[in-house]
Amino acid sequence: PRLYENLYDGVMTKFAAGSAAQKSVIAFFTKVAMAVVGARRVLSNRAVIAPQDADAHMRRSTARVLVSSAAAMLLTVLLTPLAAVGDKLVWSKVRTGLGGRVKCLISGGSKLPNYLDDFYEMTGLNIIVGY
């Protein structure tokens, strides 16, 4: 996991060194990508749930599940075009910095922090974690 933390830190350092306009564009597309990632996780039943909320999450009513799924689907449909623009402007450059043809990353030894899972999912890189 330390390698992926170093890669993340390097990317964030490079983003922070940009101009104010670049920083605002990156911040905007990061928020859009995180919203799309979160909505896709809800749709695929992979949403991150805090341990103290696990019981309540398991006892949700069918209506509540349908409403959250519908909201996630609507969010995905509305934000996917913006996410595609962000992918071209921001995240494709991150993938290019890693070689451009990376399809999957493998990590072992310990769990990745949630912010790294989010970051690599935003960039379009799949991480397989085995520990």
N, CA and C of each residue as an Amber inpcrd file, in Angstrom:
protein
   393
   0.7960000  -1.2080000   0.0000000   0.0000000   0.0000000   0.0000000
   0.8430000   1.2780000   0.0000000   2.0590000   1.1800000   0.5040000
   2.9100000   2.3800000   0.5720000   3.2290000   2.9190000  -0.8180000
   3.4190000   2.0470000  -1.7850000   3.6800000   2.4790000  -3.1610000
   2.5170000   3.3250000  -3.6770000   1.3030000   2.8720000  -3.4270000
   0.1290000   3.5970000  -3.9130000  -0.0540000   4.9200000  -3.1710000
   0.3400000   4.9580000  -1.9060000   0.3170000   6.2260000  -1.1730000
   1.3240000   7.2020000  -1.7640000   2.5130000   6.7130000  -2.1160000
   3.5260000   7.5800000  -2.7300000   3.0590000   8.1090000  -4.0860000
   2.4290000   7.2510000  -4.8840000   1.9030000   7.6950000  -6.1780000
   0.8320000   8.7690000  -5.9720000  -0.0480000   8.5360000  -5.0230000
  -1.1000000   9.5050000  -4.7110000  -0.4940000  10.8310000  -4.2600000
   0.4760000  10.7630000  -3.3500000   1.1200000  11.9880000  -2.8640000
   1.7940000  12.7560000  -4.0040000   2.4300000  12.0340000  -4.9210000
   3.0710000  12.6780000  -6.0670000   2.0780000  13.3820000  -6.9630000
   0.9540000  12.7280000  -7.2180000  -0.0810000  13.3400000  -8.0560000
  -0.6530000  14.5740000  -7.3700000  -0.9410000  14.4630000  -6.0740000
  -1.5010000  15.6020000  -5.3350000  -0.5090000  16.7610000  -5.2700000
   0.7680000  16.4650000  -5.1480000   1.7930000  17.5170000  -5.1470000
   1.8240000  18.2240000  -6.4880000   1.7330000  17.4450000  -7.5560000
   1.7320000  18.0380000  -8.9000000   0.4740000  18.8820000  -9.1100000
  -0.6690000  18.4020000  -8.6350000  -1.8990000  19.1830000  -8.7360000
  -1.7730000  20.4860000  -7.9510000  -1.1800000  20.4350000  -6.7680000
  -1.0500000  21.6230000  -5.9200000  -0.0960000  22.6460000  -6.5150000
   0.8230000  22.1960000  -7.3750000   1.7870000  23.1060000  -7.9850000
   1.2090000  23.8500000  -9.1890000   0.0020000  23.5040000  -9.6000000
  -0.6070000  24.1430000 -10.7620000  -1.1110000  25.5430000 -10.4520000
  -1.5760000  26.1910000 -11.4950000  -2.1210000  27.5400000 -11.3360000
  -3.4710000  27.4760000 -10.6240000  -3.9860000  28.6350000 -10.2650000
  -5.2770000  28.7000000  -9.5760000  -6.3990000  28.1520000 -10.4600000
  -6.3350000  28.4400000 -11.7550000  -7.3490000  27.9250000 -12.6790000
  -7.2830000  26.4030000 -12.7590000  -6.0640000  25.8620000 -12.8330000
  -5.9080000  24.4070000 -12.8740000  -6.4220000  23.7690000 -11.5870000
  -6.1280000  24.3880000 -10.4550000  -6.5860000  23.8420000  -9.1740000
  -8.1060000  23.8230000  -9.1030000  -8.7500000  24.8740000  -9.6000000
 -10.2100000  24.9120000  -9.5420000 -10.8310000  23.8870000 -10.4950000
 -10.2350000  23.7060000 -11.6630000 -10.7230000  22.6900000 -12.6040000
 -10.5660000  21.3010000 -11.9960000  -9.4230000  21.0300000 -11.4010000
  -9.1740000  19.7280000 -10.7820000 -10.1380000  19.5030000  -9.6170000
 -10.3560000  20.5220000  -8.7940000 -11.2770000  20.3870000  -7.6610000
 -12.6960000  20.1050000  -8.1460000 -13.1260000  20.7990000  -9.1930000
 -14.4620000  20.5770000  -9.7360000 -14.6200000  19.1550000 -10.2530000
 -13.6640000  18.7050000 -11.0690000 -13.7810000  17.3740000 -11.6490000
 -13.5580000  16.2680000 -10.6150000 -12.8570000  16.5770000  -9.5450000
 -12.7280000  15.6070000  -8.4540000 -14.0810000  15.4210000  -7.7670000
 -14.7920000  16.5050000  -7.5270000 -16.1170000  16.4050000  -6.9050000
 -17.0910000  15.6610000  -7.8080000 -17.0360000  15.9490000  -9.1080000
 -17.9160000  15.2550000 -10.0570000 -17.5850000  13.7620000 -10.0710000
 -16.3100000  13.4380000 -10.1640000 -15.9110000  12.0240000 -10.2160000
 -16.2820000  11.2930000  -8.9360000 -16.1270000  11.9460000  -7.7810000
 -16.4850000  11.2990000  -6.5140000 -17.9920000  11.0670000  -6.4280000
 -18.7760000  11.9910000  -6.9480000 -20.2300000  11.8000000  -6.9500000
 -20.6170000  10.6210000  -7.8340000 -19.9820000  10.5190000  -8.9900000
 -20.2630000   9.3980000  -9.8950000 -19.8020000   8.0830000  -9.2730000
 -18.6250000   8.0730000  -8.6720000 -18.1140000   6.8650000  -8.0120000
 -19.0660000   6.4360000  -6.9030000 -19.4990000   7.3820000  -6.0850000
 -20.4330000   7.0530000  -5.0080000 -21.7490000   6.5050000  -5.5300000
 -22.2750000   7.1170000  -6.5870000 -23.5360000   6.6480000  -7.1690000
 -23.3760000   5.2510000  -7.7650000 -22.2710000   5.0070000  -8.4250000
 -22.0360000   3.6670000  -8.9980000 -21.8890000   2.6200000  -7.9010000
 -21.2960000   3.0160000  -6.7950000 -21.1800000   2.0770000  -5.6770000
 -22.5460000   1.7460000  -5.0990000 -23.4280000   2.7230000  -5.0190000
 -24.7890000   2.4600000  -4.5300000 -25.5030000   1.5160000  -5.4920000
 -25.3690000   1.7710000  -6.7890000 -26.0410000   0.9370000  -7.7790000
 -25.5160000  -0.4930000  -7.7900000 -24.2350000  -0.6690000  -7.5140000
 -23.6590000  -2.0210000  -7.5130000 -23.6150000  -2.6270000  -6.1090000
 -24.2660000  -1.9690000  -5.1420000 -24.3340000  -2.4290000  -3.7590000
 -22.9470000  -2.5490000  -3.1240000 -22.0810000  -1.5870000  -3.4360000
 -20.7340000  -1.5590000  -2.8590000 -20.4950000  -0.2670000  -2.0860000
 -21.5520000   0.3790000  -1.6360000 -21.4130000   1.6450000  -0.9190000
 -20.6600000   1.4160000   0.3880000 -19.8210000   2.3790000   0.7370000
 -19.0510000   2.3020000   1.9730000 -19.9670000   2.7040000   3.1290000
 -20.0920000   1.8100000   4.0890000 -20.9670000   2.0230000   5.2400000
 -20.1130000   2.0390000   6.4980000 -20.3010000   3.0340000   7.3330000
 -19.5770000   3.1010000   8.6010000 -20.0190000   1.9390000   9.4920000
 -19.1110000   1.3660000  10.2720000 -19.4690000   0.2120000  11.1120000
 -20.6580000   0.4690000  12.0350000 -20.7650000   1.6810000  12.5660000
 -21.8740000   1.9650000  13.4810000 -23.2080000   2.0570000  12.7440000
 -23.1910000   2.1930000  11.4170000 -24.4210000   2.2940000  10.6290000
 -24.7970000   0.9850000   9.9460000 -24.0280000  -0.0700000  10.1540000
 -24.2310000  -1.3230000   9.4280000 -25.5950000  -1.9400000   9.7200000
 -26.0160000  -1.9600000  10.9860000 -27.3130000  -2.5570000  11.3250000
 -28.4610000  -1.8080000  10.6620000 -28.4310000  -0.4970000  10.7420000
 -29.4890000   0.3040000  10.1250000 -29.4920000   0.1220000   8.6100000
 -28.3170000  -0.0150000   8.0320000 -28.2220000  -0.2060000   6.5820000
 -28.8620000  -1.5360000   6.1680000 -28.6480000  -2.5620000   6.9670000
 -29.1890000  -3.8850000   6.6380000 -30.7110000  -3.9310000   6.8070000
 -31.2760000  -3.0690000   7.6450000 -32.7120000  -3.0840000   7.9100000
 -33.4730000  -2.0430000   7.0980000 -32.8660000  -1.4970000   6.0660000
 -33.5650000  -0.4870000   5.2580000 -34.7870000  -1.0910000   4.5830000
 -35.8030000  -0.2910000   4.4220000 -37.0110000  -0.7570000   3.7440000
 -36.7630000  -0.8420000   2.2430000 -37.5890000  -1.6200000   1.5870000
 -37.4780000  -1.7730000   0.1350000 -37.6880000  -0.4300000  -0.5540000
 -38.6220000   0.3580000  -0.0610000 -38.8830000   1.6720000  -0.6580000
 -37.6530000   2.5670000  -0.5470000 -36.9990000   2.5330000   0.5820000
 -35.8040000   3.3630000   0.7710000 -34.6750000   2.9120000  -0.1550000
 -34.5350000   1.6120000  -0.3330000 -33.5190000   1.0830000  -1.2480000
 -33.8270000   1.5340000  -2.6710000 -35.0900000   1.4510000  -3.0730000
 -35.4750000   1.8650000  -4.4280000 -35.2450000   3.3560000  -4.6440000
 -35.5720000   4.1710000  -3.6510000 -35.3700000   5.6200000  -3.7730000
 -33.8890000   5.9440000  -3.8880000 -33.0580000   5.3140000  -3.0580000
 -31.6180000   5.5970000  -3.1270000 -31.0360000   5.0910000  -4.4420000
 -31.5340000   3.9620000  -4.9440000 -31.0640000   3.4560000  -6.2360000
 -31.4850000   4.3780000  -7.3770000 -32.7200000   4.8680000  -7.3170000
 -33.1960000   5.7880000  -8.3580000 -32.4090000   7.0900000  -8.3350000
 -32.1260000   7.6050000  -7.1340000 -31.3390000   8.8320000  -7.0240000
 -29.9260000   8.6160000  -7.5480000 -29.3540000   7.4620000  -7.2420000
 -28.0050000   7.1560000  -7.7280000 -27.9990000   7.0240000  -9.2520000
 -29.0280000   6.4180000  -9.8020000 -29.0990000   6.2670000 -11.2590000
 -29.2440000   7.6370000 -11.9350000 -30.0890000   8.4900000 -11.3720000
 -30.2720000   9.8330000 -11.9230000 -28.9580000  10.6270000 -11.8510000
 -28.2900000  10.5450000 -10.7240000 -27.0120000  11.2340000 -10.5580000
 -25.9890000  10.7270000 -11.5620000 -25.9560000   9.4230000 -11.7640000
 -25.0210000   8.8310000 -12.7230000 -25.3120000   9.3240000 -14.1360000
 -26.5730000   9.3230000 -14.5120000 -26.9510000   9.7620000 -15.8640000
 -26.6080000  11.2280000 -16.0820000 -26.8770000  12.0560000 -15.0780000
 -26.6370000  13.4920000 -15.2300000 -25.1580000  13.8620000 -15.2040000
 -24.3690000  13.1610000 -14.4010000 -22.9750000  13.5600000 -14.2220000
 -21.9810000  12.7920000 -15.1010000 -22.4070000  11.7170000 -15.7400000
 -21.4770000  10.9440000 -16.5650000 -20.8520000  11.7710000 -17.6900000
 -21.5930000  12.6340000 -18.3930000 -20.9310000  13.4550000 -19.4180000
 -19.8470000  14.3670000 -18.8350000 -20.1270000  14.9780000 -17.6830000
 -19.1050000  15.8130000 -17.0350000 -17.9200000  14.9750000 -16.5800000
 -18.2050000  13.7820000 -16.0770000 -17.1240000  12.8910000 -15.6420000
 -16.2540000  12.4840000 -16.8250000 -16.8550000  12.3160000 -17.9960000
 -16.0780000  11.9620000 -19.1890000 -15.1440000  13.1090000 -19.5870000
 -15.6320000  14.3400000 -19.4660000 -14.7760000  15.5010000 -19.7460000
 -13.6300000  15.5530000 -18.7330000 -13.9490000  15.3420000 -17.4620000
 -12.9150000  15.3230000 -16.4290000 -11.9130000  14.2190000 -16.6490000
 -12.3910000  13.0880000 -17.1460000 -11.4760000  11.9850000 -17.4370000
 -10.4790000  12.3880000 -18.5280000 -10.9620000  13.0500000 -19.5360000
 -10.0660000  13.4900000 -20.6210000  -9.0920000  14.5750000 -20.1550000
  -9.5890000  15.5130000 -19.3600000  -8.7550000  16.6470000 -18.9550000
  -7.8140000  16.3380000 -17.7960000  -8.2360000  15.5010000 -16.8540000
  -7.4670000  15.3030000 -15.6250000  -6.9800000  13.8700000 -15.4730000
  -7.9200000  12.9310000 -15.4060000  -7.5760000  11.5700000 -14.9880000
  -6.8010000  10.7930000 -16.0500000  -6.9880000  11.1050000 -17.3330000
  -6.2030000  10.4120000 -18.3610000  -4.7180000  10.7660000 -18.2400000
  -4.4360000  11.9740000 -17.7690000  -3.0360000  12.3770000 -17.5740000
  -2.3960000  11.6010000 -16.4230000  -3.1910000  11.2970000 -15.4090000
  -2.6790000  10.4850000 -14.2950000  -2.3700000   9.0760000 -14.8060000
  -3.2860000   8.5030000 -15.5870000  -3.0460000   7.1650000 -16.1410000
  -1.8370000   7.1660000 -17.0720000  -1.6850000   8.2230000 -17.8580000
  -0.5270000   8.3280000 -18.7430000   0.7650000   8.3910000 -17.9380000
   0.7360000   9.0820000 -16.8060000   1.9070000   9.1580000 -15.9390000
   2.3100000   7.8080000 -15.3720000   1.3560000   6.8810000 -15.2990000
   1.6560000   5.5320000 -14.8150000   2.0120000   4.5730000 -15.9470000
   2.1170000   5.0940000 -17.1460000   2.4910000   4.2500000 -18.2730000
   1.4270000   4.2100000 -19.3550000   0.2100000   4.5570000 -19.0130000
  -0.8450000   4.6610000 -20.0030000  -1.6000000   3.3890000 -20.3110000
  -0.9820000   2.2450000 -20.0940000  -1.6450000   0.9930000 -20.4490000
  -1.9540000   0.1300000 -19.2280000  -1.9040000   0.7050000 -18.0660000
  -2.1610000  -0.0420000 -16.8350000  -3.6590000  -0.3350000 -16.7490000
  -4.0120000  -1.5880000 -16.6200000  -5.4150000  -1.9900000 -16.5060000
  -5.8020000  -2.3090000 -15.0740000  -4.8340000  -2.7870000 -14.2860000
  -5.1480000  -3.2490000 -12.9490000  -3.9190000  -3.0840000 -12.0630000
  -4.1400000  -2.7460000 -10.8120000  -3.0810000  -2.6460000  -9.8190000
  -3.3500000  -3.6910000  -8.7450000  -2.3010000  -4.2720000  -8.2050000
  -2.4550000  -5.2980000  -7.1760000  -1.7540000  -4.8240000  -5.9190000
  -2.4440000  -4.9570000  -4.7970000  -1.8910000  -4.5520000  -3.5150000
  -2.0970000  -5.6790000  -2.5160000  -1.1340000  -5.8530000  -1.6470000
  -1.2600000  -6.8710000  -0.6140000  -0.5490000  -6.4150000   0.6430000
  -0.8450000  -7.0600000   1.7310000  -0.1650000  -6.7410000   2.9730000
  -1.0650000  -6.0740000   3.9760000  -1.8960000  -5.1520000   3.5270000
  -2.8600000  -4.5090000   4.4210000  -3.9350000  -3.8260000   3.5790000
  -4.9800000  -3.3950000   4.2510000  -6.0810000  -2.7190000   3.5750000
  -5.6330000  -1.3260000   3.1220000  -6.0830000  -0.9410000   1.9430000
  -5.8170000   0.4190000   1.4760000  -6.7520000   1.3880000   2.1930000
  -6.2610000   2.5780000   2.5110000  -7.1620000   3.5960000   3.0770000
  -8.2550000   3.9530000   2.0700000  -9.4030000   4.3670000   2.5750000
 -10.5390000   4.6760000   1.7040000 -10.2200000   5.7700000   0.6920000
  -9.4130000   6.7530000   1.0800000  -9.1240000   7.8400000   0.1360000
  -8.3240000   7.3330000  -1.0630000  -7.5140000   6.2960000  -0.8650000
  -6.7850000   5.7200000  -1.9990000  -7.7240000   4.9160000  -2.8950000
  -8.6350000   4.1640000  -2.2940000  -9.6430000   3.4620000  -3.0960000
 -10.4170000   4.4520000  -3.9600000 -10.8400000   5.5520000  -3.3440000
 -11.5950000   6.5760000  -4.0730000 -10.7610000   7.1830000  -5.1910000
  -9.5320000   7.5310000  -4.8850000  -8.6710000   8.1740000  -5.8700000
  -8.4380000   7.2800000  -7.0850000  -8.0690000   6.0290000  -6.8440000
  -7.7760000   5.1530000  -7.9760000  -9.0350000   4.7690000  -8.7450000
 -10.1750000   4.7280000  -8.0790000 -11.4140000   4.4890000  -8.8050000
 -11.7700000   5.7040000  -9.6620000 -11.5040000   6.9140000  -9.1630000
 -11.7400000   8.1300000  -9.9590000 -10.8680000   8.1330000 -11.2070000
  -9.6310000   7.6720000 -11.0700000  -8.7170000   7.6830000 -12.2100000
  -9.0130000   6.5860000 -13.2100000  -9.8960000   5.6610000 -12.8410000
 -10.2310000   4.5790000 -13.7640000  -9.3080000   3.3910000 -13.6510000
  -8.5740000   3.2950000 -12.5620000  -7.6630000   2.1720000 -12.3540000
  -8.2700000   1.2210000 -11.3130000  -8.3260000  -0.0410000 -11.6580000
  -8.8470000  -1.0390000 -10.7300000  -7.7260000  -1.5110000  -9.8170000
  -8.0260000  -1.6180000  -8.5340000  -7.0470000  -2.1390000  -7.5700000
  -7.6200000  -3.4170000  -6.9800000  -6.8150000  -4.4670000  -7.0510000
  -7.1660000  -5.7270000  -6.3980000  -6.3660000  -5.7720000  -5.1080000
  -7.0820000  -5.8370000  -3.9830000  -6.4270000  -5.8500000  -2.6810000
  -6.5600000  -7.2550000  -2.1010000  -5.4230000  -7.8430000  -1.8180000
  -5.4210000  -9.1670000  -1.1850000  -4.6080000  -9.1140000   0.0870000
  -5.2440000  -9.2800000   1.1850000  -4.5300000  -9.3180000   2.4580000
  -5.2170000 -10.2580000   3.4000000
